[in-house]
Amino acid sequence: MSSVIEQTSEIYGIANWGADYFGVNRKGNLIVYSPENENLTADVKEIIDDLRKRGIGTPVLLRFPQLLFGQIRKLQTAFRKSIKEFEYDGGHLCVFPMKVNQNRAVIEEYLKEGSRYNFGLEAGSKAELYAALAMDQAKDSLLVLNGFKDRDFVRLAFAGAGAGKNVVIVIEKMSELEHTLNLVQEVTAENPEASLPTLGVRVKLYSKGSGKWEKSGGEAAKFGLTTTEILDVIGRLQDAGRIELLRLLHFHIGSQLTDIKRIKNAMKEAARTYAKIRQMGVPIEYLDVGGGMAVDYDGSRTSFESSANYNAREFANDVIYVIKTVCEDENVPHPTIIQESGRYLSAYHAILVTNIQDEIETVVEDRTPMKMQKDDPQVVRELYDLRETINGKNYREYYHDALEHREELFTMFDLGLISLEDKGKGEVLFWDVCEKADQYAQQKKYVSEEFDDLRRLMCAKYLANFSVFRSVPDNWALEQLFPIVPIHKLNKKPTEFATLCDITCDSDGIVDKFVDLHDVKPVLELQKLSPDEPYYLAIMLVGAYQEVMGNNHNLFGAPHEAHIHIGEDGYIIKKVINGETLADVLETVRFDANQLHDQFRRQVMKRIKEGEISTKAGNSLIEFYENQAESYTYLSPNGTP
Ligand SMILES: *Cc1c(COP(=O)(O)O)cnc(C)c1O
């Protein structure tokens, strides 16, 4: 017999998707393990209680930089071991693609750990490059620039080289090469010894990835140069006498690559391209294999969209082995491998904790035992009979009958034949029959699809204090799954099935697909809500893409944020950053709080002048309004001030 805690951990799949970072302690609370020492843990419920005392309510984003370090080391170790095992001559370096999470804390923490292995950065826009230029990077790390570039962008790259960084401009368009060659001339005319950026080319591969981002690869991809264009770049550089600048060959076939076979095919094609270019006498030394290492969000280890059928070590083995084999076949040196994995490194480190605010009633429940009256309409009596006589043998038939009677009930109401009270009574009875039918159906070995649908209909709808659009936009836009788990009460068996509704006024703001080992769950097992006790859930693995892709829909702003260190004495809250206020989010849509205050005040003053309200009442209205500008955009949990 396994303990309740083991059973609940299994329900939520913590061991499947948790990558050994998460668990449950004896109190039944969710904990985060320090990757360096599994004896050190942080109790997430304690953190939330502590933050509450400091006036930081939910929703709150918790960052655990140590998990970012853990992922960096996992990736670095995997490649180090593969390089050793296959006697590969080249090295392995990472550049963190800033678009995955540009948050300053994330970039700084990444560089702190990554610099030990000469890991650098990748920037895809002028703004990202601008920030990257000011960061301290390890001397031998790279700063790789992808994306479309204008002259200013290229100029900034030269500024970076001037400041001592190893900048690589990856050519996506011929015009970028022209800007670069012009600037090379300009800079070297002034100082022939000036440090220059080096160049890369992004190749369009025939190979495609798998999963949601399949379109990033293949012939029709947005990025990458065709074979002819690459030959043009080489020719142009040779003519300019600058072929020595071309050092890197890049490709990226998409994010969340779920299938290792596709990755291997792309590696083969890219390695062959590298070899052929190398044989032309071009001194390429880096083969940049892009990002795309997938995170196993549902823990199923499959090629399903939210999963991956490989781990870091298999990925590293395949990359190293394929590239080595092709290089030996073609008799060219082994390149140093550059990896641009972002999702894999940063997904785990952040979790969003929020409270369940309430339950949304959709199923009418029978609160007072219902008695039949003589003058009840026939349809209500029949529903009553069904409720009284439904059993394990007839439940399917009776459920179908109930559906029919409900139709009849609505039709009769529309025709004015029954009263509102009769309709209400009939609805309650209908749901009673459904509930009983659901209970009988779930006892059977095989639950037919119609009863699965019924379960979805019957399930509770919990109102969660967050915005899907702000905090898990990929769940809305791409149906990407994120594990969701209560942070406490995990020592009690969940009794309810629920879906989650967020607090936006948008019917898309729901979560009704949950991770499962074999399938996707339509409902999540949760505890029954109790009115005088908060219930907190954590949305896990939200450290990649979600923060910056999240939007202000309904003007819900960035949530509070806390940075947590896991140490000898449990957790240390290193830093708290307040979430956006009403004034902050209104500013993003060009409202100015002061101006709003003036306008509101003017309306109230008019009412005072007209004698509609007293001066005292008016002033307190104004004061209240102005104070709200600094309040949080989310709901205050019920029962808290
Ligand atoms: C987005 C992107 C990445 C990061 O991909 P992940 O799936 O997060 O690893 C890497 N390289 C390029 C060129 C990208 O556009």
XYZ file of C-alpha atoms and ligand atoms in Angstrom:
656
model
C 0.000 0.000 0.000
C 1.389 3.307 -0.967
C 0.784 6.318 1.223
C -1.721 9.027 0.349
C 1.160 11.372 -0.419
C 2.569 8.885 -2.914
C -0.846 8.535 -4.474
C -1.437 12.261 -4.838
C 2.087 12.764 -6.223
C 1.183 10.202 -8.835
C -2.138 11.849 -9.660
C -0.326 15.076 -10.508
C 2.603 13.248 -12.146
C 5.224 15.175 -10.165
C 7.929 12.545 -10.659
C 7.200 12.363 -14.406
C 7.619 16.021 -15.333
C 9.460 17.315 -12.282
C 13.011 16.441 -13.441
C 13.847 15.674 -9.777
C 13.331 19.304 -8.797
C 9.914 18.928 -7.124
C 8.359 16.728 -4.498
C 5.970 16.605 -1.561
C 6.995 16.745 2.101
C 5.414 15.029 5.066
C 3.123 17.984 5.706
C 1.647 17.396 2.268
C 3.174 20.580 0.852
C 4.884 20.976 -2.503
C 8.645 21.365 -2.148
C 11.488 22.398 -4.431
C 14.792 20.560 -4.129
C 18.141 22.247 -4.407
C 19.807 20.624 -7.439
C 23.159 20.707 -5.622
C 21.970 18.913 -2.515
C 18.790 16.915 -2.316
C 18.670 17.336 1.449
C 17.942 21.021 0.969
C 14.364 21.872 0.137
C 12.025 24.834 0.098
C 8.394 24.449 1.151
C 6.308 26.408 -1.362
C 3.348 26.787 1.009
C 5.613 28.290 3.669
C 7.000 30.717 1.094
C 3.487 31.824 0.139
C 2.448 32.251 3.792
C 5.597 34.229 4.444
C 5.024 36.464 1.427
C 1.424 37.026 2.530
C 2.726 38.356 5.834
C 4.886 40.797 3.897
C 1.826 42.018 2.024
C 2.545 40.054 -1.147
C -0.545 38.099 -2.113
C -1.284 35.785 -4.969
C -0.806 35.493 -7.862
C 2.950 35.547 -7.425
C 5.693 34.271 -9.684
C 8.392 32.391 -7.778
C 11.825 32.226 -9.336
C 14.343 29.604 -8.248
C 17.656 30.546 -9.920
C 19.175 27.292 -8.667
C 16.945 25.356 -11.053
C 18.333 27.424 -13.913
C 21.828 26.457 -12.711
C 20.698 22.848 -12.467
C 19.594 22.811 -16.082
C 22.798 24.521 -17.250
C 24.868 21.869 -15.510
C 22.708 19.047 -16.807
C 23.217 20.208 -20.384
C 26.897 20.951 -19.976
C 27.540 17.586 -18.313
C 25.635 15.709 -21.006
C 27.796 17.232 -23.747
C 31.017 16.895 -21.792
C 30.369 13.183 -21.327
C 29.367 12.610 -24.963
C 32.416 14.485 -26.213
C 34.580 12.238 -24.060
C 32.796 9.034 -24.972
C 32.986 9.625 -28.725
C 36.456 11.206 -28.604
C 35.153 14.302 -30.290
C 37.801 16.949 -31.003
C 35.598 20.044 -30.918
C 34.089 21.782 -27.919
C 30.544 22.643 -26.844
C 29.296 26.121 -25.983
C 25.847 27.505 -25.288
C 24.463 30.900 -26.105
C 21.211 31.683 -24.267
C 18.582 33.009 -26.666
C 17.352 36.121 -24.888
C 13.898 35.983 -26.445
C 13.047 33.005 -24.226
C 13.222 35.158 -21.112
C 14.831 38.602 -21.185
C 14.182 39.244 -17.513
C 17.312 40.819 -16.058
C 17.458 38.429 -13.121
C 17.276 35.446 -15.478
C 20.023 36.753 -17.771
C 22.291 37.697 -14.857
C 21.822 34.397 -13.048
C 22.348 32.470 -16.273
C 25.607 34.301 -16.943
C 26.761 33.786 -13.361
C 26.629 30.016 -13.716
C 27.082 29.757 -17.486
C 30.282 31.803 -17.510
C 32.023 28.913 -15.775
C 31.603 27.000 -19.032
C 32.046 29.956 -21.401
C 28.350 30.089 -22.126
C 27.278 33.320 -23.825
C 24.187 34.992 -25.224
C 22.116 35.095 -28.369
C 20.210 38.229 -29.340
C 17.569 38.469 -32.021
C 16.684 42.144 -31.975
C 18.325 45.493 -31.433
C 16.842 45.838 -27.958
C 18.105 42.414 -26.880
C 21.531 43.205 -28.292
C 21.531 46.554 -26.522
C 21.003 44.841 -23.170
C 23.457 42.039 -23.976
C 26.243 44.518 -24.757
C 26.210 45.751 -21.183
C 26.376 42.287 -19.605
C 29.589 40.777 -18.314
C 30.374 37.689 -20.370
C 33.202 35.183 -20.073
C 36.147 36.137 -22.274
C 35.820 33.126 -24.568
C 32.027 33.098 -24.757
C 30.118 34.161 -27.858
C 27.447 36.735 -28.515
C 25.514 35.417 -31.513
C 23.172 37.726 -33.416
C 20.271 36.239 -35.327
C 17.230 37.834 -36.896
C 16.885 40.560 -39.487
C 19.304 43.424 -39.125
C 19.529 46.974 -40.390
C 22.576 49.179 -40.455
C 22.084 50.391 -36.869
C 21.853 46.818 -35.617
C 25.099 45.939 -37.410
C 26.710 49.090 -35.995
C 25.768 47.995 -32.491
C 27.407 44.640 -33.226
C 30.621 46.463 -34.123
C 30.344 48.419 -30.873
C 30.206 45.079 -29.061
C 33.319 43.826 -30.839
C 35.018 47.107 -29.972
C 34.122 46.514 -26.329
C 35.889 43.146 -26.469
C 33.007 40.740 -27.044
C 33.151 37.828 -29.489
C 30.251 38.981 -31.599
C 29.019 36.769 -34.433
C 26.669 38.370 -36.952
C 24.607 35.629 -38.523
C 23.749 36.723 -42.041
C 20.081 36.242 -42.828
C 19.947 38.608 -45.819
C 22.461 39.793 -48.396
C 21.912 43.421 -47.305
C 23.262 42.558 -43.855
C 26.499 41.393 -45.453
C 26.806 44.687 -47.346
C 26.270 46.737 -44.159
C 28.893 44.616 -42.451
C 31.499 44.915 -45.215
C 30.992 48.689 -45.373
C 31.499 48.979 -41.642
C 34.564 46.713 -41.769
C 36.075 49.129 -44.249
C 35.120 52.159 -42.204
C 36.453 50.763 -38.934
C 39.710 49.348 -40.321
C 40.446 52.556 -42.231
C 40.621 54.267 -38.859
C 42.429 51.460 -37.067
C 43.705 48.444 -39.034
C 44.023 46.500 -35.762
C 40.426 47.085 -34.662
C 38.540 44.074 -33.305
C 35.816 43.080 -35.725
C 32.748 40.935 -35.325
C 32.894 37.604 -37.111
C 30.210 36.258 -39.405
C 27.898 33.300 -39.597
C 25.365 32.105 -42.134
C 22.041 30.552 -41.368
C 21.278 27.673 -43.655
C 17.788 26.671 -44.700
C 17.617 22.923 -44.197
C 15.392 20.534 -46.039
C 14.865 18.672 -42.748
C 11.973 19.668 -40.555
C 11.388 19.325 -36.860
C 8.278 17.871 -35.309
C 5.633 19.408 -33.087
C 4.106 22.849 -32.997
C 7.117 24.585 -34.511
C 7.519 22.365 -37.533
C 7.203 25.376 -39.844
C 10.485 26.826 -38.560
C 12.333 24.266 -40.662
C 12.076 22.985 -44.196
C 12.315 24.711 -47.541
C 9.492 27.179 -46.918
C 10.961 28.419 -43.616
C 11.070 32.151 -42.939
C 14.755 32.131 -42.069
C 17.908 30.816 -43.616
C 19.824 31.129 -46.845
C 19.417 28.737 -49.738
C 22.467 26.929 -51.089
C 22.894 29.483 -53.893
C 22.670 32.362 -51.445
C 25.310 30.802 -49.217
C 27.601 30.404 -52.216
C 26.940 34.087 -53.020
C 27.926 35.101 -49.487
C 31.133 33.076 -49.748
C 31.911 34.565 -53.170
C 31.261 38.099 -51.962
C 33.524 37.617 -48.926
C 36.270 36.114 -51.048
C 36.077 39.060 -53.462
C 36.332 41.452 -50.537
C 39.319 39.504 -49.189
C 37.448 38.884 -45.930
C 36.606 35.190 -46.053
C 38.439 34.721 -42.738
C 35.495 36.477 -41.045
C 33.113 33.624 -41.841
C 33.336 31.358 -38.815
C 29.946 29.922 -38.066
C 27.267 27.881 -39.759
C 23.867 28.088 -38.129
C 20.539 26.336 -38.366
C 17.468 26.133 -36.129
C 14.567 23.911 -37.099
C 12.132 24.968 -34.385
C 11.315 24.973 -30.711
C 10.081 22.066 -28.553
C 11.396 19.431 -30.987
C 9.599 16.385 -29.727
C 11.160 13.686 -31.874
C 14.836 12.772 -31.742
C 14.750 11.145 -35.203
C 13.986 14.475 -36.861
C 16.765 16.127 -34.930
C 19.257 13.513 -36.131
C 18.220 14.047 -39.741
C 18.728 17.780 -39.441
C 22.151 17.224 -37.844
C 23.198 15.006 -40.742
C 22.160 17.549 -43.319
C 23.787 20.443 -41.487
C 27.010 18.548 -40.820
C 27.276 17.687 -44.507
C 26.777 21.346 -45.420
C 29.454 22.355 -42.912
C 31.865 19.803 -44.357
C 31.355 20.946 -47.940
C 31.844 24.617 -47.051
C 34.901 23.755 -45.007
C 36.333 21.885 -47.999
C 36.038 25.102 -50.017
C 38.687 26.571 -47.727
C 36.303 28.602 -45.582
C 37.621 28.624 -41.992
C 34.334 27.740 -40.299
C 34.969 26.509 -36.782
C 31.512 26.660 -35.193
C 28.493 24.594 -36.054
C 25.523 26.261 -34.369
C 22.776 23.667 -33.995
C 20.188 26.178 -32.782
C 17.743 25.609 -29.925
C 14.748 23.343 -29.784
C 15.635 20.901 -27.020
C 12.210 20.058 -25.688
C 10.858 20.139 -22.160
C 8.802 17.143 -21.131
C 5.889 19.157 -19.762
C 3.563 16.191 -19.380
C 6.211 13.711 -18.327
C 5.164 11.096 -20.870
C 8.568 10.832 -22.647
C 6.819 10.637 -26.007
C 6.864 12.653 -29.211
C 3.575 14.281 -28.122
C 3.527 18.092 -28.523
C 4.037 18.816 -24.839
C 6.662 16.130 -24.368
C 10.002 14.845 -25.729
C 11.101 11.320 -26.545
C 14.722 11.918 -25.488
C 16.760 13.354 -22.624
C 19.806 15.634 -22.569
C 22.294 12.791 -22.757
C 20.617 11.157 -25.755
C 20.395 14.515 -27.456
C 24.098 15.177 -26.858
C 25.071 11.669 -27.980
C 23.171 11.984 -31.219
C 24.510 15.441 -32.007
C 28.112 14.492 -31.301
C 27.950 11.108 -32.985
C 26.258 12.322 -36.173
C 28.538 15.315 -36.619
C 31.655 13.282 -35.914
C 30.666 10.576 -38.380
C 30.020 13.057 -41.183
C 33.252 14.980 -40.474
C 35.318 11.784 -40.635
C 33.624 10.733 -43.790
C 34.417 14.107 -45.355
C 37.812 14.414 -43.757
C 37.283 17.816 -42.135
C 38.021 18.936 -38.550
C 35.330 18.506 -35.877
C 33.636 21.875 -35.324
C 32.892 23.328 -31.908
C 29.195 22.909 -31.322
C 27.160 25.943 -30.383
C 23.777 25.361 -28.861
C 21.025 27.940 -28.507
C 18.747 26.073 -26.114
C 16.494 28.430 -24.237
C 13.333 26.574 -23.295
C 15.285 23.646 -21.872
C 17.391 25.886 -19.635
C 14.785 28.286 -18.334
C 11.391 26.516 -18.247
C 11.815 24.882 -14.844
C 13.010 27.804 -12.779
C 9.719 29.721 -12.517
C 6.335 28.742 -11.106
C 3.196 30.815 -10.751
C 1.281 30.319 -7.525
C -2.269 31.523 -7.246
C -5.338 30.985 -5.126
C -8.702 29.562 -6.005
C -11.023 32.454 -5.473
C -14.316 30.658 -5.652
C -16.367 28.104 -7.469
C -18.545 28.933 -10.451
C -21.841 27.100 -10.188
C -23.005 25.589 -13.453
C -24.642 22.469 -12.124
C -27.763 23.139 -10.084
C -27.529 21.307 -6.820
C -30.328 20.071 -4.652
C -29.711 21.799 -1.379
C -33.020 21.121 0.292
C -34.564 17.679 -0.122
C -37.214 18.058 -2.749
C -40.726 16.791 -2.318
C -43.143 16.087 -5.104
C -46.422 17.940 -5.119
C -49.658 16.767 -6.610
C -49.844 19.623 -9.069
C -46.287 19.183 -10.402
C -46.293 18.887 -14.184
C -45.879 15.440 -15.700
C -42.333 16.148 -16.952
C -41.134 17.078 -13.458
C -42.692 13.944 -11.970
C -40.982 11.776 -14.539
C -37.615 13.294 -13.723
C -38.388 12.678 -10.090
C -39.132 9.013 -10.811
C -35.881 8.638 -12.722
C -33.961 10.047 -9.783
C -35.601 7.683 -7.350
C -35.158 4.500 -9.373
C -31.870 4.896 -11.271
C -29.391 2.056 -10.574
C -26.241 0.401 -11.849
C -28.096 -1.512 -14.512
C -30.409 1.085 -15.956
C -28.270 4.227 -15.582
C -27.502 4.554 -19.294
C -31.134 4.309 -20.336
C -32.279 6.603 -17.524
C -29.652 9.152 -18.406
C -30.921 9.232 -21.979
C -34.484 9.588 -20.686
C -33.394 12.472 -18.483
C -31.842 14.259 -21.473
C -35.139 13.919 -23.304
C -37.171 15.194 -20.381
C -34.921 18.169 -20.038
C -35.566 19.103 -23.676
C -39.245 18.771 -22.989
C -38.935 20.935 -19.897
C -37.344 23.764 -21.889
C -39.857 23.486 -24.707
C -42.776 23.644 -22.305
C -41.252 26.660 -20.597
C -40.776 28.421 -23.925
C -44.432 27.789 -24.751
C -45.502 29.258 -21.432
C -46.919 25.941 -20.201
C -44.909 25.667 -16.969
C -43.797 28.180 -14.349
C -40.302 29.345 -13.466
C -40.530 27.303 -10.244
C -41.378 24.149 -12.208
C -38.467 24.757 -14.553
C -36.121 25.221 -11.578
C -37.348 22.044 -9.960
C -36.938 20.076 -13.191
C -33.340 21.314 -13.636
C -32.359 20.273 -10.140
C -33.821 16.817 -10.708
C -32.080 16.521 -14.067
C -28.667 17.208 -12.540
C -29.384 14.770 -9.729
C -29.976 12.056 -12.306
C -26.752 13.067 -14.104
C -24.777 12.898 -10.910
C -26.051 9.416 -10.134
C -25.519 8.256 -13.723
C -21.961 9.630 -13.560
C -21.286 7.716 -10.344
C -22.575 4.449 -11.805
C -20.688 4.994 -15.074
C -17.369 5.636 -13.341
C -17.655 2.334 -11.467
C -17.549 0.430 -14.762
C -14.315 -0.798 -16.229
C -14.824 0.986 -19.535
C -16.333 4.427 -19.427
C -17.939 5.272 -22.734
C -17.287 8.603 -24.373
C -20.716 10.022 -23.592
C -20.048 9.587 -19.888
C -16.644 11.203 -20.283
C -18.458 14.185 -21.725
C -20.897 14.079 -18.856
C -18.029 14.125 -16.408
C -16.672 17.238 -18.094
C -20.116 18.806 -17.835
C -20.546 17.807 -14.201
C -17.122 18.868 -13.032
C -16.631 21.839 -10.788
C -15.359 25.079 -12.278
C -12.847 26.723 -9.994
C -12.223 30.412 -10.382
C -8.461 30.895 -10.204
C -7.030 34.328 -9.463
C -4.877 34.832 -12.556
C -5.063 35.533 -16.268
C -4.309 32.792 -18.768
C -3.351 35.499 -21.269
C -0.848 37.068 -18.896
C 0.720 34.041 -17.250
C 0.352 31.027 -19.584
C -0.336 32.529 -23.020
C 0.921 29.383 -24.754
C -1.837 27.408 -23.093
C -4.327 29.675 -24.812
C -2.540 30.179 -28.125
C -0.981 26.753 -28.698
C -2.759 24.416 -26.294
C 0.602 23.879 -24.680
C 0.180 21.979 -21.418
C 1.696 23.084 -18.139
C 1.608 20.845 -15.083
C -0.673 22.241 -12.370
C -0.454 21.047 -8.788
C -1.798 22.220 -5.423
C 0.993 23.466 -3.147
C -0.637 22.015 -0.026
C -3.168 19.439 1.179
C -1.296 16.809 -0.824
C -1.638 14.454 2.129
C -5.361 14.208 1.466
C -6.973 12.437 -1.428
C -8.583 14.905 -3.824
C -12.319 14.396 -4.042
C -13.394 16.829 -6.742
C -12.897 17.061 -10.479
C -12.506 20.589 -11.726
C -11.479 22.775 -14.605
C -10.006 26.207 -14.014
C -11.461 29.532 -15.105
C -9.327 32.633 -14.927
C -10.611 36.067 -13.891
C -10.575 37.684 -17.331
C -13.890 38.422 -19.022
C -12.980 36.098 -21.853
C -14.433 32.643 -22.262
C -11.068 31.563 -23.677
C -9.575 32.244 -20.257
C -9.884 28.687 -19.033
C -7.660 25.688 -18.460
C -9.423 22.437 -19.285
C -6.549 20.267 -20.457
C -4.196 18.818 -17.915
C -1.066 16.720 -18.108
C -1.469 12.985 -17.901
C 0.928 10.155 -18.507
C -1.146 8.439 -21.170
C -3.480 11.103 -22.437
C -4.629 14.645 -21.766
C -6.934 14.952 -18.768
C -10.107 17.029 -19.258
C -10.398 17.697 -15.522
C -7.997 18.069 -12.627
C -8.385 16.251 -9.324
C -8.655 18.816 -6.547
C -9.908 19.291 -3.007
C -13.330 20.599 -2.167
C -13.151 24.320 -1.460
C -13.705 25.435 2.055
C -14.909 29.001 2.545
C -12.569 29.879 5.395
C -9.326 28.412 4.088
C -7.296 29.455 1.061
C -6.493 26.859 -1.586
C -3.368 27.467 -3.633
C -2.300 25.959 -6.947
C 1.020 26.214 -8.733
C 1.315 26.383 -12.491
C 4.689 24.808 -13.090
C 7.479 25.178 -15.636
C 6.488 28.657 -16.802
C 10.047 30.042 -17.028
C 10.314 29.925 -20.834
C 8.481 32.306 -23.169
C 5.387 32.900 -20.979
C 6.458 36.075 -19.203
C 7.246 38.220 -22.179
C 4.568 36.689 -24.405
C 1.950 37.329 -21.708
C -0.268 40.273 -22.447
C -2.411 42.837 -20.672
C -5.778 41.441 -21.767
C -8.431 43.018 -19.506
C -5.556 45.002 -17.988
C -4.283 42.310 -15.683
C -0.663 43.250 -15.202
C 2.585 41.487 -14.384
C 2.176 39.531 -11.137
C 4.295 39.994 -8.034
C 7.615 38.211 -8.205
C 9.860 36.678 -5.557
C 13.357 35.236 -5.950
C 14.002 32.246 -3.746
C 17.255 30.650 -2.668
C 17.177 27.152 -1.227
C 19.726 26.850 1.543
C 20.617 25.122 4.806
C 17.670 26.657 6.629
C 15.079 26.033 3.966
C 14.330 28.990 1.788
C 15.534 32.564 1.699
C 13.432 35.182 -0.036
C 16.189 37.121 -1.764
C 14.119 39.682 -3.532
C 10.517 40.754 -3.917
C 9.327 42.779 -6.892
C 5.840 44.226 -6.700
C 3.467 43.412 -9.520
C 1.985 46.080 -11.718
C -0.592 48.454 -10.283
C -3.682 49.891 -11.900
C -1.691 53.030 -12.726
C 1.045 50.907 -14.361
C -1.242 48.958 -16.664
C -3.322 52.003 -17.530
C -0.155 53.735 -18.631
C 0.424 50.984 -21.203
C -2.809 52.042 -22.885
C -1.814 55.727 -22.625
C -3.910 56.721 -19.638
C -2.187 58.933 -17.158
C -3.163 58.377 -13.527
C -2.884 62.073 -12.652
C -5.114 63.015 -15.490
C -7.654 60.376 -14.467
C -7.563 61.769 -10.937
C -8.242 65.293 -12.228
C -11.134 64.126 -14.322
C -12.683 62.087 -11.539
C -12.247 64.954 -9.101
C -13.954 67.351 -11.475
C -17.030 65.115 -11.636
C -17.226 64.840 -7.852
C -16.712 68.594 -7.378
C -19.622 69.242 -9.678
C -21.837 66.991 -7.552
C -20.734 68.819 -4.405
C -21.453 72.203 -5.986
C -24.877 71.023 -7.060
C -25.564 69.969 -3.487
C -25.979 66.289 -4.426
C -23.346 65.099 -1.941
C -21.596 66.653 1.040
C -18.062 67.986 0.806
C -16.939 65.350 3.263
C -18.448 62.474 1.291
C -17.036 63.915 -1.923
C -13.540 64.205 -0.525
C -13.536 60.677 0.752
C -14.691 59.444 -2.661
C -11.794 61.272 -4.279
C -9.323 59.922 -1.763
C -10.532 56.371 -2.212
C -10.335 56.622 -5.999
C -6.815 58.022 -5.999
C -5.553 55.382 -3.601
C -6.791 52.597 -5.832
C -4.282 53.655 -8.503
C -1.557 51.904 -6.543
C -3.494 48.678 -5.974
C -2.791 45.285 -7.526
C -4.689 44.382 -10.685
C -5.758 40.943 -9.364
C -8.456 40.014 -6.830
C -7.823 40.016 -3.098
C -8.317 36.441 -1.980
C -11.615 36.016 -0.124
C -11.241 36.427 3.597
C -8.166 38.675 3.426
C -8.204 42.441 3.883
C 13.819 30.764 -30.513
C 15.142 30.418 -30.957
C 15.954 29.607 -30.145
C 15.505 29.015 -28.856
O 14.768 27.853 -29.033
P 14.389 26.931 -27.767
O 13.363 26.029 -28.301
O 13.875 27.838 -26.714
O 15.597 26.221 -27.359
C 17.226 29.357 -30.588
N 17.685 29.851 -31.755
C 16.918 30.627 -32.549
C 17.469 31.140 -33.812
C 15.627 30.929 -32.185
O 14.880 31.666 -32.982
